[in-house]
PDB file of C-alpha atoms in Angstrom:
ATOM      1  CA  MET A  14     -14.500 -15.711 -55.418  1.00 66.00           C
ATOM      2  CA  THR A  15     -17.557 -14.570 -57.345  1.00 82.00           C
ATOM      3  CA  ALA A  16     -18.292 -10.884 -57.837  1.00 90.00           C
ATOM      4  CA  ILE A  17     -18.691  -9.104 -54.494  1.00 91.00           C
ATOM      5  CA  GLU A  18     -20.725  -5.950 -53.989  1.00 93.00           C
ATOM      6  CA  HIS A  19     -18.503  -3.081 -52.895  1.00 95.00           C
ATOM      7  CA  LYS A  20     -20.429  -0.365 -51.110  1.00 95.00           C
ATOM      8  CA  PRO A  21     -19.187   3.233 -51.111  1.00 95.00           C
ATOM      9  CA  GLY A  22     -17.139   4.141 -48.050  1.00 96.00           C
ATOM     10  CA  THR A  23     -16.086   0.583 -47.225  1.00 97.00           C
ATOM     11  CA  TRP A  24     -12.929  -1.528 -47.327  1.00 98.00           C
ATOM     12  CA  ILE A  25     -12.891  -4.993 -48.897  1.00 96.00           C
ATOM     13  CA  VAL A  26     -10.030  -7.457 -48.336  1.00 96.00           C
ATOM     14  CA  SER A  27      -9.266  -8.428 -51.914  1.00 92.00           C
ATOM     15  CA  SER A  28      -8.227 -12.027 -51.258  1.00 90.00           C
ATOM     16  CA  THR A  29     -11.381 -12.966 -49.336  1.00 91.00           C
ATOM     17  CA  GLY A  30     -14.006 -10.502 -50.538  1.00 92.00           C
ATOM     18  CA  LYS A  31     -14.853  -9.708 -46.917  1.00 94.00           C
ATOM     19  CA  GLU A  32     -15.494  -6.224 -45.582  1.00 96.00           C
ATOM     20  CA  ILE A  33     -13.209  -4.889 -42.851  1.00 98.00           C
ATOM     21  CA  CYS A  34     -13.687  -1.776 -40.756  1.00 97.00           C
ATOM     22  CA  HIS A  35     -11.253   1.101 -41.265  1.00 98.00           C
ATOM     23  CA  ASP A  36      -9.750   1.095 -37.762  1.00 97.00           C
ATOM     24  CA  ASP A  37      -9.159  -2.660 -37.755  1.00 98.00           C
ATOM     25  CA  LEU A  38      -7.380  -2.456 -41.105  1.00 98.00           C
ATOM     26  CA  MET A  39      -5.228   0.483 -40.018  1.00 98.00           C
ATOM     27  CA  ASN A  40      -4.294  -1.341 -36.820  1.00 98.00           C
ATOM     28  CA  ARG A  41      -3.327  -4.498 -38.718  1.00 97.00           C
ATOM     29  CA  LEU A  42      -1.213  -2.634 -41.250  1.00 98.00           C
ATOM     30  CA  SER A  43       0.494  -0.249 -38.836  1.00 98.00           C
ATOM     31  CA  SER A  44       3.174  -2.827 -37.977  1.00 98.00           C
ATOM     32  CA  LYS A  45       4.154  -3.418 -41.621  1.00 98.00           C
ATOM     33  CA  GLN A  46       7.475  -2.363 -43.058  1.00 98.00           C
ATOM     34  CA  ALA A  47       5.689  -0.428 -45.799  1.00 98.00           C
ATOM     35  CA  VAL A  48       2.144   0.412 -46.849  1.00 99.00           C
ATOM     36  CA  LEU A  49       1.861   1.610 -50.439  1.00 99.00           C
ATOM     37  CA  LEU A  50      -1.101   3.787 -51.402  1.00 98.00           C
ATOM     38  CA  GLY A  51      -1.843   3.635 -55.115  1.00 98.00           C
ATOM     39  CA  GLU A  52      -3.085   6.672 -56.957  1.00 98.00           C
ATOM     40  CA  THR A  53      -4.309   8.075 -60.214  1.00 96.00           C
ATOM     41  CA  HIS A  54      -2.218  11.228 -60.338  1.00 96.00           C
ATOM     42  CA  ASP A  55      -4.900  13.741 -61.350  1.00 95.00           C
ATOM     43  CA  ARG A  56      -7.657  12.734 -58.908  1.00 95.00           C
ATOM     44  CA  TYR A  57      -8.285  15.084 -55.988  1.00 96.00           C
ATOM     45  CA  ASP A  58     -10.475  12.582 -54.178  1.00 96.00           C
ATOM     46  CA  ILE A  59      -7.787   9.903 -54.302  1.00 97.00           C
ATOM     47  CA  HIS A  60      -5.208  12.217 -52.750  1.00 98.00           C
ATOM     48  CA  ARG A  61      -7.645  13.036 -49.941  1.00 97.00           C
ATOM     49  CA  TRP A  62      -8.102   9.291 -49.456  1.00 98.00           C
ATOM     50  CA  GLN A  63      -4.321   8.913 -49.228  1.00 98.00           C
ATOM     51  CA  LEU A  64      -4.236  11.634 -46.584  1.00 98.00           C
ATOM     52  CA  HIS A  65      -6.955   9.977 -44.517  1.00 98.00           C
ATOM     53  CA  VAL A  66      -5.298   6.552 -44.703  1.00 98.00           C
ATOM     54  CA  THR A  67      -1.934   8.038 -43.732  1.00 98.00           C
ATOM     55  CA  ALA A  68      -3.569   9.745 -40.756  1.00 98.00           C
ATOM     56  CA  GLY A  69      -5.219   6.454 -39.801  1.00 98.00           C
ATOM     57  CA  LEU A  70      -1.910   4.617 -39.856  1.00 98.00           C
ATOM     58  CA  TYR A  71      -0.241   7.410 -37.886  1.00 98.00           C
ATOM     59  CA  ALA A  72      -2.903   7.059 -35.184  1.00 98.00           C
ATOM     60  CA  HIS A  73      -1.597   3.516 -34.600  1.00 98.00           C
ATOM     61  CA  ASN A  74       2.107   4.047 -35.263  1.00 98.00           C
ATOM     62  CA  THR A  75       3.826   7.419 -34.907  1.00 98.00           C
ATOM     63  CA  ASN A  76       7.151   6.003 -36.120  1.00 98.00           C
ATOM     64  CA  LEU A  77       6.200   6.772 -39.683  1.00 98.00           C
ATOM     65  CA  VAL A  78       7.771   8.202 -42.846  1.00 98.00           C
ATOM     66  CA  VAL A  79       5.871   9.246 -45.969  1.00 98.00           C
ATOM     67  CA  GLY A  80       7.614   8.732 -49.315  1.00 98.00           C
ATOM     68  CA  PHE A  81       6.559  10.434 -52.531  1.00 98.00           C
ATOM     69  CA  GLU A  82       6.957   9.270 -56.112  1.00 98.00           C
ATOM     70  CA  MET A  83       7.072  12.791 -57.531  1.00 97.00           C
ATOM     71  CA  PHE A  84      10.268  13.871 -55.764  1.00 98.00           C
ATOM     72  CA  PRO A  85      13.716  12.775 -57.022  1.00 98.00           C
ATOM     73  CA  ARG A  86      16.466  12.121 -54.473  1.00 97.00           C
ATOM     74  CA  ALA A  87      18.155  15.425 -55.253  1.00 97.00           C
ATOM     75  CA  THR A  88      15.200  17.281 -53.708  1.00 98.00           C
ATOM     76  CA  GLN A  89      15.572  15.648 -50.281  1.00 98.00           C
ATOM     77  CA  PRO A  90      17.206  18.716 -48.656  1.00 98.00           C
ATOM     78  CA  VAL A  91      14.210  20.797 -49.760  1.00 98.00           C
ATOM     79  CA  LEU A  92      11.785  18.282 -48.252  1.00 98.00           C
ATOM     80  CA  ASP A  93      13.768  18.423 -45.023  1.00 98.00           C
ATOM     81  CA  ALA A  94      13.661  22.233 -44.995  1.00 98.00           C
ATOM     82  CA  TRP A  95       9.914  22.188 -45.629  1.00 98.00           C
ATOM     83  CA  GLY A  96       9.365  19.734 -42.783  1.00 97.00           C
ATOM     84  CA  ALA A  97      11.436  21.920 -40.457  1.00 97.00           C
ATOM     85  CA  GLY A  98       9.200  24.906 -41.240  1.00 97.00           C
ATOM     86  CA  ASP A  99      11.937  26.849 -43.018  1.00 98.00           C
ATOM     87  CA  LEU A 100       9.946  27.362 -46.245  1.00 98.00           C
ATOM     88  CA  ASP A 101       6.505  28.678 -47.055  1.00 97.00           C
ATOM     89  CA  ASN A 102       4.387  26.995 -49.724  1.00 97.00           C
ATOM     90  CA  GLU A 103       5.596  29.173 -52.573  1.00 97.00           C
ATOM     91  CA  ALA A 104       9.269  28.814 -51.704  1.00 98.00           C
ATOM     92  CA  PHE A 105       8.902  25.071 -51.199  1.00 98.00           C
ATOM     93  CA  LEU A 106       7.319  24.518 -54.611  1.00 98.00           C
ATOM     94  CA  GLU A 107       9.890  26.757 -56.299  1.00 97.00           C
ATOM     95  CA  LYS A 108      12.918  25.148 -54.669  1.00 98.00           C
ATOM     96  CA  VAL A 109      11.666  21.624 -55.251  1.00 97.00           C
ATOM     97  CA  GLY A 110      11.101  22.456 -58.933  1.00 97.00           C
ATOM     98  CA  TRP A 111       7.494  21.302 -58.816  1.00 97.00           C
ATOM     99  CA  GLN A 112       6.560  22.153 -62.390  1.00 95.00           C
ATOM    100  CA  THR A 113       9.654  20.359 -63.660  1.00 94.00           C
ATOM    101  CA  VAL A 114       9.616  17.257 -61.464  1.00 95.00           C
ATOM    102  CA  TRP A 115       5.871  16.650 -61.551  1.00 96.00           C
ATOM    103  CA  GLY A 116       3.651  19.208 -63.257  1.00 91.00           C
ATOM    104  CA  PHE A 117       0.285  18.300 -61.781  1.00 96.00           C
ATOM    105  CA  PRO A 118      -1.413  21.065 -59.755  1.00 97.00           C
ATOM    106  CA  ALA A 119       0.268  21.323 -56.376  1.00 97.00           C
ATOM    107  CA  ASP A 120      -3.035  21.617 -54.530  1.00 96.00           C
ATOM    108  CA  LEU A 121      -3.645  17.945 -55.289  1.00 97.00           C
ATOM    109  CA  TYR A 122      -0.890  17.079 -52.819  1.00 98.00           C
ATOM    110  CA  MET A 123      -0.523  20.068 -50.500  1.00 98.00           C
ATOM    111  CA  PRO A 124      -2.882  18.684 -47.807  1.00 98.00           C
ATOM    112  CA  ILE A 125      -0.607  15.635 -47.464  1.00 98.00           C
ATOM    113  CA  PHE A 126       2.502  17.825 -47.364  1.00 98.00           C
ATOM    114  CA  ASP A 127       0.869  20.048 -44.727  1.00 98.00           C
ATOM    115  CA  PHE A 128      -0.096  17.023 -42.643  1.00 98.00           C
ATOM    116  CA  CYS A 129       3.480  15.770 -42.651  1.00 98.00           C
ATOM    117  CA  ARG A 130       4.854  19.118 -41.586  1.00 98.00           C
ATOM    118  CA  GLN A 131       2.234  19.711 -38.888  1.00 98.00           C
ATOM    119  CA  PHE A 132       2.894  16.343 -37.260  1.00 98.00           C
ATOM    120  CA  LYS A 133       6.662  16.317 -37.872  1.00 98.00           C
ATOM    121  CA  ILE A 134       6.447  13.252 -40.098  1.00 98.00           C
ATOM    122  CA  PRO A 135       9.563  12.951 -42.297  1.00 98.00           C
ATOM    123  CA  MET A 136       8.972  13.194 -46.044  1.00 98.00           C
ATOM    124  CA  LYS A 137      11.119  10.984 -48.272  1.00 98.00           C
ATOM    125  CA  ALA A 138      11.946  11.517 -51.944  1.00 98.00           C
ATOM    126  CA  LEU A 139      11.406   8.164 -53.680  1.00 98.00           C
ATOM    127  CA  ASN A 140      12.264   8.936 -57.290  1.00 98.00           C
ATOM    128  CA  CYS A 141      15.461   9.091 -59.290  1.00 98.00           C
ATOM    129  CA  ARG A 142      16.544  11.741 -61.750  1.00 96.00           C
ATOM    130  CA  ARG A 143      14.210  11.510 -64.723  1.00 93.00           C
ATOM    131  CA  PRO A 144      16.921  11.198 -67.405  1.00 96.00           C
ATOM    132  CA  LEU A 145      18.035   7.929 -65.768  1.00 97.00           C
ATOM    133  CA  VAL A 146      14.689   6.349 -66.693  1.00 97.00           C
ATOM    134  CA  THR A 147      15.130   7.304 -70.330  1.00 96.00           C
ATOM    135  CA  GLU A 148      18.776   6.241 -70.376  1.00 96.00           C
ATOM    136  CA  VAL A 149      18.095   2.803 -68.917  1.00 96.00           C
ATOM    137  CA  GLY A 150      15.117   2.320 -71.213  1.00 95.00           C
ATOM    138  CA  LYS A 151      17.228   3.142 -74.239  1.00 95.00           C
ATOM    139  CA  LEU A 152      20.606   1.668 -73.307  1.00 95.00           C
ATOM    140  CA  GLY A 153      20.070  -0.824 -70.473  1.00 94.00           C
ATOM    141  CA  TRP A 154      21.568  -0.866 -66.967  1.00 94.00           C
ATOM    142  CA  GLU A 155      24.981  -2.065 -68.087  1.00 94.00           C
ATOM    143  CA  ALA A 156      25.527   1.151 -70.031  1.00 95.00           C
ATOM    144  CA  ILE A 157      24.977   3.352 -66.965  1.00 96.00           C
ATOM    145  CA  ALA A 158      28.049   4.062 -64.852  1.00 95.00           C
ATOM    146  CA  PRO A 159      27.482   3.192 -61.167  1.00 92.00           C
ATOM    147  CA  GLU A 160      28.086   6.801 -60.118  1.00 94.00           C
ATOM    148  CA  ASP A 161      25.290   7.924 -62.456  1.00 96.00           C
ATOM    149  CA  ARG A 162      22.639   5.552 -61.117  1.00 97.00           C
ATOM    150  CA  ASP A 163      21.334   7.987 -58.477  1.00 97.00           C
ATOM    151  CA  GLY A 164      21.355   5.403 -55.709  1.00 96.00           C
ATOM    152  CA  VAL A 165      19.338   2.892 -57.731  1.00 98.00           C
ATOM    153  CA  THR A 166      20.524  -0.702 -58.073  1.00 97.00           C
ATOM    154  CA  PRO A 167      19.735  -2.814 -61.141  1.00 96.00           C
ATOM    155  CA  ALA A 168      16.151  -4.031 -61.170  1.00 97.00           C
ATOM    156  CA  LYS A 169      15.283  -7.692 -60.788  1.00 97.00           C
ATOM    157  CA  PRO A 170      14.116  -8.785 -64.273  1.00 97.00           C
ATOM    158  CA  ALA A 171      10.405  -8.443 -64.935  1.00 97.00           C
ATOM    159  CA  THR A 172       8.257 -11.548 -64.803  1.00 98.00           C
ATOM    160  CA  SER A 173       6.212 -12.569 -67.813  1.00 98.00           C
ATOM    161  CA  ALA A 174       3.096 -11.667 -65.818  1.00 97.00           C
ATOM    162  CA  TYR A 175       4.340  -8.123 -65.245  1.00 98.00           C
ATOM    163  CA  ARG A 176       5.268  -7.695 -68.892  1.00 98.00           C
ATOM    164  CA  GLN A 177       1.771  -8.823 -69.860  1.00 97.00           C
ATOM    165  CA  TYR A 178       0.223  -6.459 -67.311  1.00 97.00           C
ATOM    166  CA  LEU A 179       2.207  -3.521 -68.684  1.00 97.00           C
ATOM    167  CA  PHE A 180       1.438  -4.508 -72.262  1.00 96.00           C
ATOM    168  CA  ASP A 181      -2.282  -4.658 -71.534  1.00 95.00           C
ATOM    169  CA  ILE A 182      -2.557  -1.349 -69.659  1.00 94.00           C
ATOM    170  CA  THR A 183      -0.581   0.486 -72.340  1.00 93.00           C
ATOM    171  CA  GLY A 184      -2.805  -0.500 -75.228  1.00 90.00           C
ATOM    172  CA  GLY A 185      -2.392  -4.233 -75.715  1.00 88.00           C
ATOM    173  CA  GLY A 186      -2.077  -5.360 -79.289  1.00 81.00           C
ATOM    174  CA  SER A 187      -3.124  -2.086 -80.850  1.00 86.00           C
ATOM    175  CA  PRO A 188      -2.096  -1.936 -84.532  1.00 86.00           C
ATOM    176  CA  ALA A 189      -0.658   1.502 -83.835  1.00 85.00           C
ATOM    177  CA  ARG A 190       2.155   0.110 -81.649  1.00 89.00           C
ATOM    178  CA  LYS A 191       5.397  -1.471 -82.716  1.00 91.00           C
ATOM    179  CA  ALA A 192       5.443  -4.275 -80.142  1.00 94.00           C
ATOM    180  CA  THR A 193       3.028  -7.045 -81.081  1.00 94.00           C
ATOM    181  CA  SER A 194       3.132  -8.955 -77.772  1.00 96.00           C
ATOM    182  CA  ALA A 195       4.339  -8.629 -74.188  1.00 97.00           C
ATOM    183  CA  GLU A 196       7.413 -10.728 -74.979  1.00 97.00           C
ATOM    184  CA  ASP A 197       8.305  -8.813 -78.137  1.00 96.00           C
ATOM    185  CA  PRO A 198      11.836  -7.338 -77.808  1.00 96.00           C
ATOM    186  CA  ALA A 199      10.340  -4.093 -79.123  1.00 95.00           C
ATOM    187  CA  PHE A 200       8.612  -3.818 -75.729  1.00 96.00           C
ATOM    188  CA  ASP A 201      11.857  -4.156 -73.757  1.00 96.00           C
ATOM    189  CA  ARG A 202      12.624  -0.442 -73.711  1.00 96.00           C
ATOM    190  CA  PHE A 203       9.329   0.423 -72.042  1.00 96.00           C
ATOM    191  CA  VAL A 204       9.697  -2.391 -69.502  1.00 97.00           C
ATOM    192  CA  ARG A 205      13.238  -1.326 -68.574  1.00 97.00           C
ATOM    193  CA  ALA A 206      12.099   2.263 -68.094  1.00 97.00           C
ATOM    194  CA  GLN A 207       9.127   1.243 -65.961  1.00 97.00           C
ATOM    195  CA  GLN A 208      11.330  -0.990 -63.848  1.00 98.00           C
ATOM    196  CA  THR A 209      13.770   1.850 -63.264  1.00 98.00           C
ATOM    197  CA  TRP A 210      10.985   3.720 -61.503  1.00 98.00           C
ATOM    198  CA  ASP A 211       9.878   0.560 -59.677  1.00 98.00           C
ATOM    199  CA  ARG A 212      13.400  -0.059 -58.423  1.00 98.00           C
ATOM    200  CA  ALA A 213      14.057   3.570 -57.511  1.00 98.00           C
ATOM    201  CA  PHE A 214      10.963   3.666 -55.308  1.00 98.00           C
ATOM    202  CA  ALA A 215      11.946   0.344 -53.747  1.00 98.00           C
ATOM    203  CA  CYS A 216      15.547   1.395 -53.063  1.00 98.00           C
ATOM    204  CA  ASN A 217      14.459   4.600 -51.367  1.00 98.00           C
ATOM    205  CA  ILE A 218      11.717   2.902 -49.348  1.00 98.00           C
ATOM    206  CA  ALA A 219      14.221   0.287 -48.178  1.00 98.00           C
ATOM    207  CA  GLU A 220      16.661   3.033 -47.244  1.00 98.00           C
ATOM    208  CA  ALA A 221      13.987   4.920 -45.301  1.00 98.00           C
ATOM    209  CA  HIS A 222      12.915   1.794 -43.433  1.00 98.00           C
ATOM    210  CA  GLY A 223      16.516   1.028 -42.555  1.00 95.00           C
ATOM    211  CA  GLU A 224      16.826   4.309 -40.678  1.00 88.00           C
ATOM    212  CA  GLY A 225      15.118   3.346 -37.407  1.00 92.00           C
ATOM    213  CA  GLY A 226      12.640   0.836 -38.798  1.00 96.00           C
ATOM    214  CA  PRO A 227       9.684   3.170 -39.355  1.00 98.00           C
ATOM    215  CA  LEU A 228       6.539   2.272 -41.220  1.00 98.00           C
ATOM    216  CA  VAL A 229       7.053   3.766 -44.689  1.00 98.00           C
ATOM    217  CA  VAL A 230       3.905   4.990 -46.405  1.00 99.00           C
ATOM    218  CA  GLY A 231       4.422   5.267 -50.157  1.00 98.00           C
ATOM    219  CA  ILE A 232       2.441   7.705 -52.312  1.00 98.00           C
ATOM    220  CA  ILE A 233       2.862   6.034 -55.692  1.00 98.00           C
ATOM    221  CA  GLY A 234       1.017   5.559 -58.976  1.00 98.00           C
ATOM    222  CA  ARG A 235      -1.072   2.407 -58.891  1.00 97.00           C
ATOM    223  CA  GLY A 236       0.509   1.011 -62.056  1.00 97.00           C
ATOM    224  CA  HIS A 237       3.694   0.465 -60.036  1.00 98.00           C
ATOM    225  CA  LEU A 238       1.823  -1.495 -57.340  1.00 98.00           C
ATOM    226  CA  GLU A 239      -1.023  -3.641 -58.634  1.00 98.00           C
ATOM    227  CA  TYR A 240      -0.926  -7.448 -58.352  1.00 97.00           C
ATOM    228  CA  GLY A 241       2.375  -7.409 -56.464  1.00 97.00           C
ATOM    229  CA  HIS A 242       4.289  -6.357 -59.561  1.00 98.00           C
ATOM    230  CA  GLY A 243       6.469  -3.290 -59.831  1.00 98.00           C
ATOM    231  CA  THR A 244       7.673  -1.798 -56.571  1.00 98.00           C
ATOM    232  CA  PRO A 245       6.458  -4.597 -54.230  1.00 98.00           C
ATOM    233  CA  TYR A 246       8.349  -7.109 -56.381  1.00 98.00           C
ATOM    234  CA  GLN A 247      11.509  -5.014 -56.229  1.00 98.00           C
ATOM    235  CA  LEU A 248      11.094  -4.458 -52.478  1.00 98.00           C
ATOM    236  CA  ALA A 249      10.986  -8.220 -51.930  1.00 98.00           C
ATOM    237  CA  ASP A 250      14.259  -8.493 -53.850  1.00 98.00           C
ATOM    238  CA  LEU A 251      15.720  -5.983 -51.375  1.00 98.00           C
ATOM    239  CA  GLY A 252      14.485  -7.939 -48.354  1.00 98.00           C
ATOM    240  CA  ILE A 253      11.463  -5.750 -47.591  1.00 98.00           C
ATOM    241  CA  THR A 254       8.736  -8.387 -47.633  1.00 98.00           C
ATOM    242  CA  ASP A 255       6.189  -7.230 -45.037  1.00 98.00           C
ATOM    243  CA  VAL A 256       4.416  -4.866 -47.406  1.00 98.00           C
ATOM    244  CA  ALA A 257       0.771  -4.061 -48.104  1.00 98.00           C
ATOM    245  CA  VAL A 258      -0.745  -2.295 -51.087  1.00 98.00           C
ATOM    246  CA  LEU A 259      -4.002  -0.374 -50.688  1.00 98.00           C
ATOM    247  CA  LEU A 260      -6.003   0.883 -53.644  1.00 98.00           C
ATOM    248  CA  PRO A 261      -9.027   3.131 -54.138  1.00 97.00           C
ATOM    249  CA  SER A 262     -11.845   1.910 -56.349  1.00 96.00           C
ATOM    250  CA  ASP A 263     -14.786   3.369 -58.263  1.00 94.00           C
ATOM    251  CA  HIS A 264     -16.318  -0.013 -59.086  1.00 92.00           C
ATOM    252  CA  GLU A 265     -19.536  -1.377 -57.651  1.00 92.00           C
ATOM    253  CA  GLN A 266     -18.125  -4.886 -57.518  1.00 92.00           C
ATOM    254  CA  ILE A 267     -14.860  -6.688 -56.857  1.00 90.00           C
ATOM    255  CA  VAL A 268     -14.436  -9.600 -59.254  1.00 90.00           C
ATOM    256  CA  ALA A 269     -12.326 -12.737 -59.077  1.00 88.00           C
ATOM    257  CA  ALA A 270      -9.622 -11.247 -61.303  1.00 86.00           C
ATOM    258  CA  GLN A 271      -8.950  -8.640 -58.608  1.00 90.00           C
ATOM    259  CA  ARG A 272      -8.265 -11.170 -55.854  1.00 88.00           C
ATOM    260  CA  ASP A 273      -4.529 -10.432 -55.879  1.00 93.00           C
ATOM    261  CA  ILE A 274      -4.604  -6.785 -56.950  1.00 96.00           C
ATOM    262  CA  ALA A 275      -3.982  -5.389 -53.440  1.00 97.00           C
ATOM    263  CA  ALA A 276      -4.286  -6.192 -49.749  1.00 97.00           C
ATOM    264  CA  ALA A 277      -7.503  -4.195 -49.595  1.00 97.00           C
ATOM    265  CA  MET A 278      -9.565  -1.822 -51.712  1.00 97.00           C
ATOM    266  CA  TYR A 279     -11.603   1.185 -50.638  1.00 98.00           C
ATOM    267  CA  ARG A 280     -14.728   2.172 -52.555  1.00 97.00           C
ATOM    268  CA  LEU A 281     -14.735   5.902 -53.134  1.00 96.00           C
ATOM    269  CA  PRO A 282     -18.049   7.739 -52.840  1.00 90.00           C
ATOM    270  CA  PRO A 283     -19.679   8.351 -56.243  1.00 82.00           C
ATOM    271  CA  ILE A 284     -19.152  12.087 -56.430  1.00 70.00           C
ATOM    272  CA  GLU A 285     -18.079  14.447 -59.184  1.00 58.00           C
ATOM    273  CA  HIS A 286     -14.317  14.057 -59.330  1.00 50.00           C
ATOM    274  CA  ALA A 287     -12.188  17.152 -59.847  1.00 49.00           C
ATOM    275  CA  VAL A 288      -9.583  16.019 -62.337  1.00 54.00           C
ATOM    276  CA  ALA A 289      -6.435  17.946 -63.209  1.00 48.00           C
ATOM    277  CA  LYS A 290      -4.803  17.792 -66.619  1.00 42.00           C
ATOM    278  CA  ARG A 291      -1.632  15.768 -66.870  1.00 41.00           C
ATOM    279  CA  ASN A 292       1.407  17.644 -68.068  1.00 40.00           C
ATOM    280  CA  ARG A 293       4.268  15.199 -68.370  1.00 38.00           C
ATOM    281  CA  ASP A 294       6.139  13.671 -71.236  1.00 37.00           C
ATOM    282  CA  GLU A 295       6.055   9.912 -71.707  1.00 38.00           C
ATOM    283  CA  VAL A 296       9.244   7.872 -71.617  1.00 41.00           C
TER     284      VAL A 296
END
């Protein structure tokens, strides 16, 4: 596939380079086990895109659950109370510990939360407790007692391709970093930590799908989804194989290297993007 022009406001099927209309794509994907919507956390326009795609899928399949990366499993009762209408916005954000569990401005996500509540769509916490990520990164899975794993099973080992992907997007062979290559043992800690998130999202998506077989829409950072690595790879290990990843794009063209990046990509309109400052510690 040579470079393909990608016009604003259109979907391109990544594997073929062909344009597909929004309703046809939503109809095709509505029977999947999971549709994962990648994001850049601080982009307002991307979160509106996620909302519109979720609404499009819901128009074709009302047996739907929306899972969110930012919420750890311990917050599930709060999500349930919010969905039942028992909490106002302020109480919801306070009880869920928004500034602690995520830290990005809540108004990035509130339209999606409101949509779920208005249409009685269950919200699912996809994350684990944050210290688990650090602990696994530092010590490895074997050092974590089963009762402390927060419902997460050990991740399937990362492929060499995923290690290279992570190495490249985190700075490659910069002289400032300790690891000199993707296979360097000095890079293992980061990979283990990343895979803890990947596996946590996968475990909770699989659990949500197992409760009545709904379509699970995942609101997840794109670094956990691209090229079938990360969460899709862990979902396949859990038997959830009918999965599609959708990604937003700012690029005027889709190139051959992006053939396998996602099931389809949507070109965002070239507008001024309101970007919120990130306020989270790295692993």
